[in-house]
Backbone as a printed PyTorch tensor [residue, N CA C, xyz], in Angstrom:
tensor([[[ 14.8130, -56.6890,  31.4870],
         [ 15.8260, -55.8310,  30.3130],
         [ 15.5790, -56.1910,  29.7830]],

        [[ 14.3180, -56.8940,  29.0090],
         [ 13.6690, -56.1900,  27.2840],
         [ 12.8780, -54.8600,  27.5310]],

        [[ 12.2960, -55.2810,  28.6610],
         [ 11.4470, -54.1260,  29.0100],
         [ 12.4500, -52.5260,  29.0900]],

        [[ 13.5240, -53.0460,  29.0330],
         [ 13.9120, -51.3670,  29.6690],
         [ 14.8450, -50.7690,  28.2260]],

        [[ 15.2120, -51.7870,  27.7000],
         [ 15.6110, -51.9510,  26.3880],
         [ 14.7460, -51.0840,  25.2310]],

        [[ 13.0010, -51.8270,  25.5660],
         [ 12.0860, -51.7350,  24.4020],
         [ 11.8550, -49.8690,  25.5160]],

        [[ 11.5690, -49.5080,  26.3200],
         [ 10.7780, -47.9450,  27.0370],
         [ 12.4210, -47.2590,  26.4720]],

        [[ 13.8280, -47.6090,  27.2020],
         [ 15.2350, -46.4680,  25.9170],
         [ 14.6620, -46.5850,  24.8060]],

        [[ 14.1730, -47.5870,  23.9210],
         [ 14.1070, -47.2600,  21.7800],
         [ 12.9510, -46.7020,  21.6290]],

        [[ 12.2220, -46.9630,  23.2180],
         [ 10.4200, -45.1900,  22.3950],
         [ 10.7820, -44.0770,  22.9470]],

        [[ 12.0350, -44.2950,  24.4760],
         [ 12.1180, -42.9090,  24.6560],
         [ 13.3420, -42.0850,  23.7590]],

        [[ 14.1430, -43.1090,  22.3720],
         [ 15.0790, -42.6660,  21.4270],
         [ 13.7120, -41.8390,  20.3230]],

        [[ 12.4960, -42.8670,  20.2700],
         [ 12.3890, -42.0950,  19.3660],
         [ 11.3640, -40.8220,  19.5340]],

        [[ 10.4990, -41.1920,  21.1450],
         [ 10.2680, -39.8760,  20.8460],
         [ 11.5400, -38.8450,  21.0190]],

        [[ 12.4840, -38.9010,  21.6840],
         [ 12.9970, -37.8180,  21.1620],
         [ 13.0770, -37.4900,  19.9590]],

        [[ 14.0420, -38.3700,  19.0980],
         [ 13.3030, -38.3240,  17.9660],
         [ 12.6500, -37.2090,  16.8810]],

        [[ 11.1620, -37.7990,  17.0080],
         [ 10.1780, -36.8690,  16.7730],
         [ 10.2500, -35.4720,  17.0500]],

        [[ 10.4550, -35.4490,  18.0240],
         [ 10.9230, -33.6290,  19.5100],
         [ 12.0750, -33.0680,  18.3060]],

        [[ 13.3940, -33.8470,  18.0530],
         [ 14.1830, -32.9360,  17.0670],
         [ 14.0100, -32.5440,  15.9450]],

        [[ 13.0100, -33.4500,  14.9190],
         [ 12.5660, -33.0760,  13.5920],
         [ 10.7060, -32.1860,  14.3150]],

        [[ 10.6890, -31.7790,  15.3280],
         [  9.7280, -30.9750,  15.5040],
         [ 10.5520, -29.4960,  15.2650]],

        [[ 11.2530, -29.7790,  16.2900],
         [ 12.9430, -28.6420,  16.7170],
         [ 13.0240, -28.4810,  15.6640]],

        [[ 13.6830, -28.5310,  14.3340],
         [ 13.9270, -28.4760,  13.1850],
         [ 12.8570, -27.9830,  11.7090]],

        [[ 11.6420, -28.8500,  11.9090],
         [ 11.1330, -27.8490,  11.1110],
         [ 10.6020, -26.8060,  11.4710]],

        [[ 10.8950, -26.8540,  12.9770],
         [ 10.4190, -24.8170,  13.6760],
         [ 11.2000, -24.3380,  13.2530]],

        [[ 12.7060, -24.1760,  13.0180],
         [ 14.0450, -23.7870,  13.1060],
         [ 13.8730, -23.5860,  11.9780]],

        [[ 13.3650, -24.2430,  11.1650],
         [ 13.1490, -23.4830,   9.4750],
         [ 12.2410, -22.7270,   8.9250]],

        [[ 10.6320, -22.9330,   9.6900],
         [  9.1030, -22.2800,   9.5230],
         [  9.9080, -21.1320,  10.1050]],

        [[ 10.8940, -20.6890,  11.2820],
         [ 10.7000, -19.3200,  12.1570],
         [ 12.1370, -19.0750,  10.8520]],

        [[ 12.6110, -19.5050,  10.0200],
         [ 13.1120, -18.7630,   9.0650],
         [ 13.3270, -18.2260,   7.8410]],

        [[ 11.8690, -18.8530,   8.1440],
         [ 11.8130, -19.0350,   6.3800],
         [ 10.8660, -17.0960,   6.3750]],

        [[ 10.5770, -16.9890,   8.2050],
         [  9.1450, -15.9790,   8.3300],
         [ 10.6110, -15.1710,   8.3510]],

        [[ 11.1880, -14.8800,   8.8260],
         [ 13.2070, -14.0980,   9.0960],
         [ 13.2180, -13.6720,   7.9510]],

        [[ 12.9200, -14.6840,   6.8740],
         [ 13.2470, -13.6870,   5.0420],
         [ 12.0750, -13.4830,   4.2780]],

        [[ 10.8740, -13.6750,   4.7350],
         [  9.6020, -13.2380,   4.3910],
         [  9.9130, -11.7520,   4.5020]],

        [[  9.4550, -11.4970,   6.3020],
         [  9.3360,  -9.8890,   7.2510],
         [ 11.2350,  -9.6210,   6.1610]],

        [[ 11.8320,  -9.8020,   5.9920],
         [ 13.3280,  -9.4310,   5.6650],
         [ 13.1690,  -8.4820,   4.0980]],

        [[ 12.0510,  -9.8050,   3.7760],
         [ 11.8330,  -8.4380,   2.1660],
         [ 11.1220,  -7.9620,   2.4790]],

        [[  9.8670,  -8.0210,   3.2310],
         [  8.7070,  -7.3770,   3.3330],
         [  9.8870,  -5.6840,   3.2240]],

        [[ 10.2600,  -6.0080,   4.6580],
         [ 10.9800,  -4.5460,   5.4290],
         [ 11.3960,  -4.4580,   3.8910]],

        [[ 12.4210,  -4.3910,   3.1070],
         [ 13.5590,  -4.5570,   1.5500],
         [ 12.4590,  -3.3640,   1.0230]],

        [[ 11.8560,  -4.6290,   0.5870],
         [  9.8310,  -4.1410,   0.0830],
         [  9.6860,  -2.2710,   0.1630]],

        [[  8.7180,  -2.2240,   1.7960],
         [  8.5450,  -1.3920,   2.1590],
         [  9.7480,  -0.5110,   2.5400]],

        [[ 10.6600,  -0.8760,   2.9960],
         [ 11.6880,  -0.0570,   2.3220],
         [ 12.0310,   1.4040,   0.8770]],

        [[ 11.6140,  -0.3250,  -0.4040],
         [ 11.9710,   0.4300,  -1.3770],
         [ 11.2110,   1.3270,  -1.9990]],

        [[  9.3130,   0.7610,  -1.8270],
         [  8.2800,   1.8320,  -1.8870],
         [  8.6710,   2.8490,  -1.1500]],

        [[  8.7760,   3.1570,   0.5020],
         [  9.1960,   4.4820,   0.1190],
         [  9.7310,   6.0280,   0.5110]],

        [[ 11.2950,   4.6350,  -0.5790],
         [ 12.3150,   5.5150,  -1.2530],
         [ 11.4240,   6.3260,  -2.4330]],

        [[ 10.4730,   5.2990,  -3.1260],
         [  9.9450,   6.0260,  -4.5260],
         [  8.8510,   7.2020,  -4.2840]],

        [[  7.8980,   6.7890,  -3.3170],
         [  7.5710,   7.9590,  -2.7160],
         [  8.0730,   9.1640,  -2.3930]],

        [[  8.6140,   8.6450,  -1.7710],
         [  9.4210,  10.0090,  -1.4730],
         [ 10.2480,  10.6620,  -1.9320]],

        [[ 10.2550,  10.4430,  -3.7340],
         [ 10.8100,  10.7640,  -4.6240],
         [  8.7910,  12.0110,  -4.9480]],

        [[  8.3230,  12.0090,  -4.9230],
         [  6.9950,  12.2620,  -4.8400],
         [  6.4090,  13.2320,  -3.8470]],

        [[  6.4180,  12.5480,  -2.6310],
         [  5.4110,  13.5380,  -1.3100],
         [  6.2900,  13.2760,  -0.9000]],

        [[  7.0920,  14.6260,  -0.4010],
         [  8.3280,  14.4110,   0.7020],
         [  7.2610,  13.4270,   1.3910]],

        [[  8.4640,  13.1850,   2.9780],
         [  8.3190,  12.4080,   3.8270],
         [  7.9670,  12.6300,   4.7440]],

        [[  7.6790,  14.2500,   5.4860],
         [  7.3370,  14.7860,   6.0760],
         [  5.7040,  14.9030,   6.2560]],

        [[  5.0240,  14.4690,   5.2220],
         [  3.4930,  15.0600,   4.4410],
         [  2.6630,  13.7630,   4.1710]],

        [[  3.9760,  12.5940,   4.4980],
         [  2.6670,  11.2730,   4.2080],
         [  2.7410,  10.4410,   5.9420]],

        [[  1.5690,  10.1380,   5.5900],
         [  0.7710,   9.8080,   6.9060],
         [  1.0180,   7.8390,   6.8960]],

        [[  1.2510,   7.2110,   5.7180],
         [  1.0250,   5.6330,   5.7240],
         [  1.4440,   5.4250,   4.8700]],

        [[  2.7000,   4.6020,   4.6760],
         [  1.5870,   3.7250,   3.5860],
         [  1.4540,   1.9090,   3.6210]],

        [[  0.8970,   1.5770,   3.4420],
         [  0.5950,   0.4110,   3.7470],
         [  0.1710,  -1.0900,   2.0080]],

        [[ -0.2740,  -1.4710,   2.6130],
         [  0.4450,  -2.8250,   2.3580],
         [ -0.0730,  -3.9600,   2.0700]],

        [[ -0.6990,  -4.7930,   0.8190],
         [ -2.4120,  -5.9840,   1.4570],
         [ -2.0070,  -6.4720,   0.1130]],

        [[ -2.7560,  -7.7760,   0.5550],
         [ -3.2010,  -8.9300,  -1.1970],
         [ -5.0670,  -8.1370,  -1.4410]],

        [[ -4.2890,  -8.3520,  -3.3530],
         [ -5.3250,  -8.1180,  -3.5060],
         [ -6.3960,  -9.1080,  -3.3420]],

        [[ -7.7640,  -9.4260,  -2.5990],
         [ -8.8980,  -9.8880,  -3.1950],
         [ -8.1760, -11.0760,  -2.8090]],

        [[ -7.1910, -11.4400,  -1.6940],
         [ -6.6370, -12.5460,  -0.5400],
         [ -5.2110, -13.2380,  -2.2610]],

        [[ -5.1310, -12.6070,  -3.0400],
         [ -3.9330, -13.4720,  -3.7700],
         [ -3.2120, -12.5800,  -3.6230]],

        [[ -2.3220, -13.5060,  -3.0520],
         [ -0.8830, -13.3310,  -2.6240],
         [  0.0820, -13.7310,  -3.5370]],

        [[ -0.6990, -12.7090,  -4.2290],
         [  0.3590, -12.7970,  -5.9120],
         [  0.4420, -11.2280,  -6.3530]],

        [[ -0.7820, -10.5050,  -5.5180],
         [ -0.6730,  -9.7730,  -6.0460],
         [ -1.2470,  -8.7970,  -4.6860]],

        [[ -0.8190,  -7.1460,  -5.1520],
         [ -0.0550,  -6.3360,  -4.1260],
         [ -1.0750,  -5.2010,  -4.7000]],

        [[ -1.7980,  -4.5030,  -3.1320],
         [ -2.5650,  -2.9540,  -3.5130],
         [ -1.6230,  -2.5180,  -2.3250]],

        [[ -0.7590,  -1.6660,  -2.7220],
         [ -0.1640,  -0.3520,  -2.2070],
         [ -1.5050,   0.7930,  -1.6090]],

        [[ -0.9080,   1.1900,  -0.5540],
         [ -2.1450,   2.6350,  -0.0280],
         [ -1.0200,   3.3020,   0.5060]],

        [[ -1.5020,   5.0170,   0.2240],
         [ -0.9280,   5.3600,   0.2040],
         [ -1.2700,   6.5090,   0.3640]],

        [[ -0.8000,   7.3150,   2.5030],
         [ -2.4270,   7.6870,   2.4100],
         [ -1.3880,   9.4680,   2.9390]],

        [[ -1.6120,  10.8710,   2.4780],
         [ -0.1220,  11.8900,   3.1110],
         [ -1.7060,  13.1710,   3.0090]],

        [[ -0.9030,  14.2290,   3.6390],
         [ -1.8000,  15.5570,   3.8590],
         [ -0.9580,  16.1880,   2.9890]],

        [[ -2.3500,  16.9470,   1.8460],
         [ -2.0160,  17.7180,   1.2510],
         [ -1.3240,  18.5190,   1.2860]],

        [[  0.3570,  19.7430,   0.5650],
         [  0.8820,  20.8030,   0.6670],
         [  0.0100,  21.7090,   1.3520]],

        [[ -1.0030,  22.8280,   1.5190],
         [ -1.0290,  23.1200,   0.8830],
         [ -2.8810,  23.5630,   2.0390]],

        [[ -3.5850,  24.6540,   2.0250],
         [ -4.3100,  24.6690,   1.8920],
         [ -5.2180,  24.5800,   0.6930]],

        [[ -6.3490,  24.1830,   0.7200],
         [ -7.3500,  23.0810,  -0.4330],
         [ -7.1310,  24.6170,  -0.5610]],

        [[ -7.1810,  24.6140,  -2.0870],
         [ -7.8590,  25.9320,  -3.3580],
         [ -8.8030,  24.7440,  -3.9250]],

        [[ -9.7500,  25.8980,  -4.5040],
         [-10.9620,  25.2890,  -5.0510],
         [-10.1510,  24.5920,  -7.1280]],

        [[ -8.4210,  25.4050,  -6.8750],
         [ -8.2930,  24.4260,  -8.4610],
         [ -7.4390,  23.1490,  -7.5990]],

        [[ -6.9020,  23.1370,  -6.9470],
         [ -6.2770,  22.3580,  -6.9260],
         [ -6.0770,  20.8860,  -6.5530]],

        [[ -7.2710,  21.2510,  -7.5030],
         [ -7.7960,  18.9830,  -8.1610],
         [ -6.4680,  18.3990,  -8.7920]],

        [[ -6.4450,  19.8170,  -9.8160],
         [ -5.1350,  19.6090, -10.5860],
         [ -4.3500,  19.0290, -10.1260]],

        [[ -3.7150,  20.0440,  -8.3630],
         [ -2.5400,  18.7530,  -7.4840],
         [ -2.2550,  17.5440,  -7.3940]],

        [[ -3.3730,  17.6660,  -6.7510],
         [ -3.8300,  15.7050,  -6.4640],
         [ -3.2420,  15.0570,  -7.9110]],

        [[ -3.9350,  15.1640,  -8.3420],
         [ -4.4090,  14.6310, -10.4920],
         [ -2.5330,  13.9580, -10.2480]],

        [[ -2.2660,  15.1330, -10.1610],
         [ -1.0240,  15.4050, -10.4900],
         [ -0.0090,  14.6770,  -9.7790]],

        [[ -0.0950,  15.3850,  -8.2050],
         [  0.5470,  14.1510,  -7.0440],
         [  0.4920,  12.4350,  -7.9190]],

        [[ -1.0140,  11.6640,  -8.2460],
         [ -1.0770,  11.0670,  -8.6940],
         [ -1.0380,   9.8410,  -9.0010]],

        [[ -0.5860,  11.3350, -10.2200],
         [ -0.2330,   9.5090, -11.5410],
         [  1.1960,  10.0730, -10.3280]],

        [[  1.7780,  11.2000, -10.7850],
         [  3.5900,  10.6010, -10.1420],
         [  3.8940,   9.4070,  -9.4640]],

        [[  2.5250,   9.8330,  -8.1550],
         [  3.0410,   8.2000,  -7.2840],
         [  2.8040,   7.1730,  -7.9720]],

        [[  1.5550,   7.1200,  -9.8870],
         [  1.7740,   5.9020,  -9.9910],
         [  2.9020,   5.2930, -10.9150]],

        [[  3.2720,   6.9060, -11.2990],
         [  3.8680,   6.3020, -11.8670],
         [  5.7040,   5.3180, -11.6620]],

        [[  5.6510,   5.5550, -10.3480],
         [  6.6530,   5.4890,  -9.7040],
         [  6.9920,   3.8430,  -9.0940]],

        [[  5.3020,   3.5770,  -8.1950],
         [  5.1980,   2.4390,  -7.8280],
         [  5.4150,   1.3320,  -8.3940]],

        [[  4.2670,   1.6400,  -9.5500],
         [  3.9010,   0.4820,  -9.8830],
         [  5.1090,  -0.5560, -10.8450]],

        [[  5.9840,   0.3260, -10.9080],
         [  7.6330,  -0.2950, -11.3850],
         [  8.6440,  -1.2180, -10.8030]],

        [[  7.9140,  -0.9910, -10.0510],
         [  9.1210,  -1.2160,  -8.4910],
         [  8.9270,  -2.4810,  -8.1270]],

        [[  7.8350,  -3.4550,  -8.4450],
         [  7.6090,  -5.2330,  -8.2390],
         [  6.1910,  -5.8300,  -9.3720]],

        [[  6.8020,  -6.3530,  -9.4750],
         [  5.9240,  -6.6830, -10.2830],
         [  4.9770,  -7.5450,  -9.9690]],

        [[  4.4980,  -7.8600,  -8.6440],
         [  2.7220,  -7.7520,  -8.4200],
         [  2.2720,  -7.0790,  -7.5000]],

        [[  2.6300,  -6.1550,  -7.7610],
         [  1.8390,  -4.6910,  -7.3180],
         [  0.3240,  -4.6190,  -8.6080]],

        [[ -0.5560,  -5.6090,  -7.9460],
         [ -2.0520,  -5.2060,  -9.0050],
         [ -2.2150,  -3.4410,  -8.6290]],

        [[ -2.3380,  -3.2840,  -7.6150],
         [ -3.9300,  -1.8280,  -7.3640],
         [ -2.7540,  -0.7920,  -6.4330]],

        [[ -2.1690,   0.4010,  -7.1230],
         [ -2.2960,   1.2010,  -6.1280],
         [ -2.9830,   2.8130,  -6.0760]],

        [[ -4.0350,   2.8890,  -4.3820],
         [ -4.8730,   3.7050,  -3.5870],
         [ -3.8440,   4.8250,  -3.4460]],

        [[ -4.1120,   6.2620,  -3.4920],
         [ -3.5580,   7.3970,  -2.4340],
         [ -5.1320,   8.1210,  -2.0050]],

        [[ -4.4130,   8.4640,  -0.5610],
         [ -5.9460,   9.0420,  -0.1950],
         [ -5.1570,  10.3410,   0.0370]],

        [[ -5.1970,  11.6260,  -0.2110],
         [ -5.4580,  12.5960,   0.2370],
         [ -5.7360,  13.8790,   1.8130]],

        [[ -6.1230,  13.7360,   2.2620],
         [ -6.0590,  14.1320,   3.5860],
         [ -5.6950,  15.7100,   3.3350]],

        [[ -6.2320,  16.7580,   4.0820],
         [ -6.0990,  18.3400,   4.7840],
         [ -5.9780,  18.1440,   6.3590]],

        [[ -5.2430,  18.8830,   6.8220],
         [ -4.6420,  19.5940,   8.8420],
         [ -5.5790,  21.1970,   8.4310]],

        [[ -6.8930,  21.2380,   9.7120],
         [ -7.3210,  22.5940,   8.8580],
         [ -8.3450,  23.0960,  10.7220]],

        [[ -7.5880,  24.4510,  11.1700],
         [ -8.2360,  24.6270,  12.1670],
         [ -9.4500,  25.3180,  12.4240]],

        [[-10.6790,  24.3450,  12.5230],
         [-11.6500,  24.6020,  12.8620],
         [-12.1430,  25.8400,  13.3120]],

        [[-13.0130,  26.8010,  14.3070],
         [-13.6140,  27.4430,  14.0600],
         [-13.1430,  28.5000,  15.2650]],

        [[-12.7420,  26.5580,  16.5980],
         [-12.5210,  27.3380,  17.3330],
         [-11.4050,  26.9570,  17.9540]],

        [[-10.8670,  26.7400,  16.9810],
         [ -8.7150,  26.9300,  16.5180],
         [ -8.5390,  25.5410,  17.1320]],

        [[ -9.0190,  24.7620,  16.7430],
         [ -8.6650,  22.7000,  16.8210],
         [ -7.9570,  22.3560,  15.5190]],

        [[ -7.0570,  21.9740,  15.0740],
         [ -6.6210,  21.2310,  14.2730],
         [ -7.6620,  20.0550,  14.5500]],

        [[ -8.1120,  20.0000,  12.9370],
         [ -8.6360,  19.0460,  13.0120],
         [ -8.4740,  18.4050,  11.0780]],

        [[ -8.9080,  17.1540,  10.8970],
         [ -8.1660,  16.6120,   9.6430],
         [ -9.3600,  16.1440,   8.9850]],

        [[ -9.4550,  16.5910,   7.5590],
         [-10.3900,  16.1560,   5.8860],
         [-10.1960,  15.4750,   5.4250]],

        [[-11.0950,  14.1100,   4.8720],
         [-10.4990,  14.3870,   3.6550],
         [-10.8160,  15.2460,   2.5730]],

        [[-10.0470,  15.0100,   1.4900],
         [-10.3250,  15.5550,   0.5180],
         [-10.5780,  15.0510,  -0.9110]],

        [[ -9.5180,  14.0690,  -1.2350],
         [ -9.3700,  12.9640,  -2.4210],
         [ -9.0660,  11.7340,  -2.3500]],

        [[ -9.1030,  10.9280,  -2.9800],
         [ -8.8980,   9.2340,  -3.1570],
         [ -9.2350,   8.9090,  -4.7400]],

        [[ -7.9770,   7.8460,  -4.2000],
         [ -7.2620,   8.2670,  -6.3450],
         [ -6.7520,   6.4220,  -5.8230]],

        [[ -7.2870,   5.4060,  -7.5770],
         [ -6.8000,   5.1390,  -7.2780],
         [ -6.3750,   4.1060,  -8.7730]],

        [[ -6.1870,   3.5440,  -9.3200],
         [ -5.4730,   2.7220, -10.3770],
         [ -4.9230,   0.7810, -10.5710]],

        [[ -5.5890,   0.4870, -10.8580],
         [ -4.8580,  -0.9180, -11.5610],
         [ -3.5730,  -0.8050, -12.3620]],

        [[ -2.6860,  -2.2450, -12.3590],
         [ -1.9910,  -2.1020, -13.4980],
         [ -1.9250,  -2.4990, -14.8740]],

        [[ -3.4630,  -3.2020, -15.6680],
         [ -3.7710,  -2.8340, -16.3650],
         [ -3.9200,  -1.4650, -16.7380]],

        [[ -4.5790,  -0.2390, -16.7210],
         [ -4.4150,   0.9390, -16.3230],
         [ -3.6000,   1.5490, -16.7450]],

        [[ -2.3990,   1.3110, -15.7160],
         [ -0.9460,   1.2550, -15.3750],
         [ -0.5230,   1.6350, -17.0770]],

        [[ -0.2770,   0.2670, -17.1530],
         [  0.9090,  -0.3560, -19.0490],
         [ -0.1110,   0.2710, -19.4760]],

        [[ -1.7730,   0.9700, -20.4330],
         [ -2.1230,   1.2740, -21.6880],
         [ -1.2940,   2.5800, -20.9530]],

        [[ -1.5940,   3.7520, -20.4630],
         [ -0.9630,   5.4340, -20.3740],
         [  0.6250,   5.2510, -21.0660]],

        [[  0.7680,   5.7970, -22.3980],
         [  2.1600,   6.5110, -22.5280],
         [  2.4930,   7.8850, -21.8070]],

        [[  3.6710,   6.7820, -20.1760],
         [  3.5040,   8.3890, -19.4240],
         [  4.4190,   9.3720, -20.0020]],

        [[  5.1870,   9.3780, -21.0530],
         [  5.6190,  10.6070, -22.0300],
         [  4.4570,  11.4860, -22.0260]],

        [[  3.4310,  11.0280, -23.2090],
         [  2.7890,  12.4640, -23.4380],
         [  1.9730,  12.3100, -22.9580]],

        [[  1.8920,  11.6650, -21.4890],
         [ -0.0570,  11.5310, -20.5580],
         [  0.3490,  12.6960, -19.7010]],

        [[ -1.0680,  12.9630, -19.6010],
         [ -1.6120,  14.8800, -19.2220],
         [ -2.0590,  14.6490, -17.9960]],

        [[ -1.2920,  14.6000, -16.5910],
         [ -2.7010,  15.0330, -15.9360],
         [ -3.9110,  14.7920, -14.6840]],

        [[ -3.9490,  15.8710, -15.9930],
         [ -5.3570,  16.6420, -15.7070],
         [ -6.2200,  16.1780, -16.6660]],

        [[ -6.0520,  14.5540, -17.1780],
         [ -6.7930,  13.1400, -17.7730],
         [ -6.7130,  12.4110, -16.7620]],

        [[ -6.2700,  12.1530, -15.3990],
         [ -6.7410,  11.2110, -15.0620],
         [ -8.0750,  10.0500, -15.0470]],

        [[ -8.8840,  11.3650, -14.2330],
         [-10.4170,  11.2900, -14.0390],
         [-10.7620,  10.7070, -14.8060]],

        [[-10.3020,  10.2090, -15.5170],
         [-10.7850,   9.6490, -17.1170],
         [-11.0140,   8.6860, -17.5250]],

        [[ -9.5160,   8.0000, -16.3090],
         [ -9.3090,   5.8300, -16.6280],
         [ -8.3290,   5.6670, -15.4070]],

        [[ -9.0810,   6.7250, -14.7010],
         [ -8.8320,   5.8190, -12.8810],
         [ -9.5040,   6.6890, -12.2020]],

        [[ -9.7330,   5.9080, -11.0110],
         [-11.1510,   6.4440,  -9.9720],
         [-10.1110,   7.7900,  -9.7000]],

        [[-11.3880,   8.8040,  -9.5070],
         [-10.8640,  10.0530,  -8.7360],
         [-11.8370,  10.4680,  -8.4470]],

        [[-11.8690,  10.0360,  -7.0890],
         [-13.0820,  10.9020,  -6.1060],
         [-12.4510,  11.3930,  -4.9120]],

        [[-13.4090,  13.4810,  -5.0580],
         [-13.0090,  14.2150,  -4.4360],
         [-14.1020,  14.3440,  -4.0320]],

        [[-13.7520,  14.9760,  -2.7510],
         [-14.4420,  14.6560,  -1.4600],
         [-14.8470,  17.1600,  -0.7580]],

        [[-15.7380,  16.9590,   0.2690],
         [-16.6310,  18.7640,   0.7290],
         [-16.2940,  19.7630,  -0.5610]],

        [[-16.0890,  20.7920,  -0.4950],
         [-15.9600,  21.5040,  -0.7400],
         [-15.0500,  21.5420,  -1.9800]],

        [[-15.6180,  21.4640,  -3.3120],
         [-14.3040,  21.9180,  -4.4720],
         [-15.4900,  21.3420,  -5.5600]],

        [[-15.2950,  23.2010,  -5.5760],
         [-15.6270,  23.4550,  -7.3900],
         [-15.8270,  21.7440,  -8.5840]],

        [[-14.2990,  21.0900,  -8.4560],
         [-14.1300,  19.9340,  -9.7430],
         [-15.5140,  19.0850,  -8.7130]],

        [[-15.6500,  18.7310,  -7.5680],
         [-16.0670,  17.5040,  -7.3150],
         [-17.9640,  18.3260,  -7.7980]],

        [[-17.8090,  19.3340,  -7.3570],
         [-19.5730,  19.9520,  -8.0030],
         [-19.4920,  19.4600,  -9.5790]],

        [[-18.9510,  20.1710, -10.9480],
         [-18.4590,  19.7630, -11.8930],
         [-18.6060,  18.3040, -12.2200]],

        [[-17.3970,  17.7930, -11.4840],
         [-18.1710,  16.6690, -11.9860],
         [-19.5860,  15.4380, -11.5900]],

        [[-20.0820,  16.3320, -10.6480],
         [-21.6360,  15.9590, -10.4110],
         [-22.0990,  15.7910, -11.3470]],

        [[-21.9180,  16.8310, -11.7780],
         [-22.7340,  17.8710, -12.6520],
         [-22.7550,  16.9520, -14.3220]],

        [[-21.1320,  17.1670, -14.4360],
         [-21.1330,  15.5860, -15.4780],
         [-21.9270,  14.3480, -15.2930]],

        [[-21.4330,  14.2030, -14.3660],
         [-22.0670,  12.4670, -13.9730],
         [-23.4940,  12.4340, -14.5770]],

        [[-24.3450,  13.9470, -13.8770],
         [-25.5520,  13.3490, -14.2620],
         [-26.1840,  13.5600, -15.4860]]])
């Protein structure tokens, strides 16, 4: 009888331990669900503010990650298609788009540390096939964003205060390359 009582008590403890593991797992799953829901809400909020600048049909992706593996700092990366065929003076439009994106994205969350844009173009090659190429990349961190008086800021000066890189055939790229020498 003592053996049965001891076995019963051990089984009861095992069941209690298993219940605790199940309850802990349920709690962790609930926390993950809430986190995912908050992440989706945040991404939807980002999409809304970005769509106020760049129409959704031109947006390729909106990605979010951690800055240098710091969970309290986000990097937002936006990739989109340029609106028209790339012309030599369209660098001004790219800088205007980037400035507008920076201006609306940073205020959505104080944990956003850096915003990056990548601009692509669709074009037809000599054989009539649709291709893509990179046109420009920009990035700005929160410190730079905070210094800007957005009411008086001219987007044509963005390359003086943020990372702006143009690729391919661009008069602006050629001029910047000469300026940098």
